[in-house]
Amino acid sequence: MILCFLAIVAVLELARALPLVPAFQELAACSRQAMRLMARKGVSDWGKERALRILSARMFVRSLRAGGLLLAAAAPLLGLMAIDANWAEIGVLQTDWTAKLALMPFTLGYAVLRWQVIPRVQRS
């Protein structure tokens, strides 16, 4: 139970430290650019195809980056799940549902404290 809480805290800290939101914003911006290009009239099909090939390569690279950052942020929890799957005698995640539900307010409270309260107090 404590290991699960610590893994979730590590995920929250990594999500805060890694540039997850900017990576997904870059991916969305590239997608919007492709949609604008498709809607553009008066441009030759050859030019659109070439530009879309370039944009699709950019979108692929940006989606790999965003997915990699997301995987890196989730790595502590995924590692804990892998440990639990391979060594069942440890039983890290095999607690009853009441314990898991009791863990939720602690993790949500930590997230609110870390992302909302502490930055506002530091600004004051």
CSV table of C-alpha atoms in Angstrom, one decimal:
chain,number,residue,atom,x,y,z
A,1,MET,CA,0.0,0.0,0.0
A,2,ILE,CA,2.8,2.4,0.9
A,3,LEU,CA,4.7,1.4,-2.2
A,4,CYS,CA,1.7,2.1,-4.4
A,5,PHE,CA,1.3,5.5,-2.8
A,6,LEU,CA,5.0,6.3,-3.4
A,7,ALA,CA,4.8,5.1,-7.0
A,8,ILE,CA,1.8,7.4,-7.6
A,9,VAL,CA,3.7,10.3,-6.0
A,10,ALA,CA,6.7,9.5,-8.3
A,11,VAL,CA,4.3,9.6,-11.3
A,12,LEU,CA,2.9,12.9,-10.2
A,13,GLU,CA,6.4,14.4,-9.7
A,14,LEU,CA,7.6,13.1,-13.0
A,15,ALA,CA,4.4,14.4,-14.8
A,16,ARG,CA,5.1,17.8,-13.2
A,17,ALA,CA,8.9,17.8,-14.1
A,18,LEU,CA,8.7,16.5,-17.6
A,19,PRO,CA,7.4,18.7,-20.5
A,20,LEU,CA,4.3,16.6,-21.1
A,21,VAL,CA,1.8,19.3,-21.8
A,22,PRO,CA,4.1,21.2,-24.2
A,23,ALA,CA,4.8,18.0,-26.1
A,24,PHE,CA,1.2,17.3,-26.7
A,25,GLN,CA,0.6,21.0,-27.6
A,26,GLU,CA,3.3,20.8,-30.2
A,27,LEU,CA,1.6,17.6,-31.6
A,28,ALA,CA,-1.8,19.4,-31.7
A,29,ALA,CA,-0.3,22.4,-33.4
A,30,CYS,CA,1.2,20.2,-36.1
A,31,SER,CA,-2.2,18.6,-36.5
A,32,ARG,CA,-3.9,21.9,-36.8
A,33,GLN,CA,-1.4,23.0,-39.4
A,34,ALA,CA,-2.1,19.9,-41.5
A,35,MET,CA,-5.8,20.5,-41.3
A,36,ARG,CA,-5.3,24.1,-42.5
A,37,LEU,CA,-3.2,22.8,-45.3
A,38,MET,CA,-5.9,20.4,-46.4
A,39,ALA,CA,-8.5,23.1,-46.3
A,40,ARG,CA,-6.4,25.5,-48.4
A,41,LYS,CA,-7.7,26.1,-51.9
A,42,GLY,CA,-5.7,27.1,-54.9
A,43,VAL,CA,-2.6,25.1,-54.0
A,44,SER,CA,-1.5,22.3,-56.3
A,45,ASP,CA,-2.1,18.7,-55.3
A,46,TRP,CA,1.6,18.0,-55.7
A,47,GLY,CA,2.5,20.8,-53.2
A,48,LYS,CA,-0.1,19.6,-50.7
A,49,GLU,CA,1.1,16.1,-50.9
A,50,ARG,CA,4.7,17.1,-50.4
A,51,ALA,CA,3.8,19.4,-47.5
A,52,LEU,CA,1.6,16.7,-45.9
A,53,ARG,CA,4.5,14.2,-46.2
A,54,ILE,CA,6.7,16.6,-44.3
A,55,LEU,CA,4.0,17.3,-41.7
A,56,SER,CA,3.2,13.6,-41.2
A,57,ALA,CA,6.9,13.0,-40.5
A,58,ARG,CA,6.9,15.9,-38.0
A,59,MET,CA,3.7,14.5,-36.4
A,60,PHE,CA,5.2,11.1,-36.1
A,61,VAL,CA,8.3,12.4,-34.4
A,62,ARG,CA,6.3,14.6,-32.1
A,63,SER,CA,3.9,11.8,-31.2
A,64,LEU,CA,6.9,9.5,-30.4
A,65,ARG,CA,8.3,12.2,-28.2
A,66,ALA,CA,5.0,12.8,-26.4
A,67,GLY,CA,4.4,9.1,-26.0
A,68,GLY,CA,7.9,8.5,-24.7
A,69,LEU,CA,7.4,11.3,-22.1
A,70,LEU,CA,4.1,9.8,-21.1
A,71,LEU,CA,5.7,6.4,-20.7
A,72,ALA,CA,8.6,7.9,-18.7
A,73,ALA,CA,6.1,9.6,-16.4
A,74,ALA,CA,4.1,6.4,-15.9
A,75,ALA,CA,7.3,4.2,-15.4
A,76,PRO,CA,7.2,4.0,-11.6
A,77,LEU,CA,3.6,2.7,-11.6
A,78,LEU,CA,4.3,0.4,-14.5
A,79,GLY,CA,7.4,-0.9,-12.8
A,80,LEU,CA,5.4,-1.6,-9.6
A,81,MET,CA,2.8,-3.4,-11.7
A,82,ALA,CA,5.5,-5.5,-13.3
A,83,ILE,CA,7.0,-6.4,-10.0
A,84,ASP,CA,3.6,-7.4,-8.7
A,85,ALA,CA,2.9,-9.5,-11.8
A,86,ASN,CA,6.2,-11.4,-11.6
A,87,TRP,CA,6.5,-11.8,-7.9
A,88,ALA,CA,3.0,-12.5,-6.6
A,89,GLU,CA,4.2,-13.3,-3.1
A,90,ILE,CA,5.1,-9.6,-2.6
A,91,GLY,CA,1.5,-8.7,-3.2
A,92,VAL,CA,2.0,-4.9,-3.6
A,93,LEU,CA,-1.2,-4.3,-5.5
A,94,GLN,CA,-3.2,-7.2,-4.2
A,95,THR,CA,-5.0,-5.3,-1.5
A,96,ASP,CA,-8.8,-5.0,-1.1
A,97,TRP,CA,-10.8,-2.3,-2.7
A,98,THR,CA,-11.4,-0.4,0.5
A,99,ALA,CA,-7.6,0.1,0.9
A,100,LYS,CA,-7.4,1.3,-2.8
A,101,LEU,CA,-10.3,3.7,-2.2
A,102,ALA,CA,-8.6,5.0,0.9
A,103,LEU,CA,-5.5,5.6,-1.1
A,104,MET,CA,-7.3,7.9,-3.5
A,105,PRO,CA,-7.9,10.9,-1.2
A,106,PHE,CA,-4.2,10.8,-0.2
A,107,THR,CA,-3.0,10.9,-3.7
A,108,LEU,CA,-5.5,13.5,-4.9
A,109,GLY,CA,-4.7,15.6,-1.8
A,110,TYR,CA,-1.0,15.3,-2.6
A,111,ALA,CA,-1.6,16.4,-6.2
A,112,VAL,CA,-3.7,19.4,-5.2
A,113,LEU,CA,-1.2,20.4,-2.6
A,114,ARG,CA,1.8,20.1,-4.9
A,115,TRP,CA,0.2,21.7,-8.0
A,116,GLN,CA,-2.2,24.3,-6.5
A,117,VAL,CA,-1.4,25.2,-3.0
A,118,ILE,CA,2.4,25.3,-2.8
A,119,PRO,CA,2.9,27.4,-6.0
A,120,ARG,CA,0.3,29.9,-4.8
A,121,VAL,CA,1.9,30.2,-1.4
A,122,GLN,CA,5.4,30.6,-2.9
A,123,ARG,CA,4.1,33.5,-5.1
A,124,SER,CA,2.7,35.4,-2.1
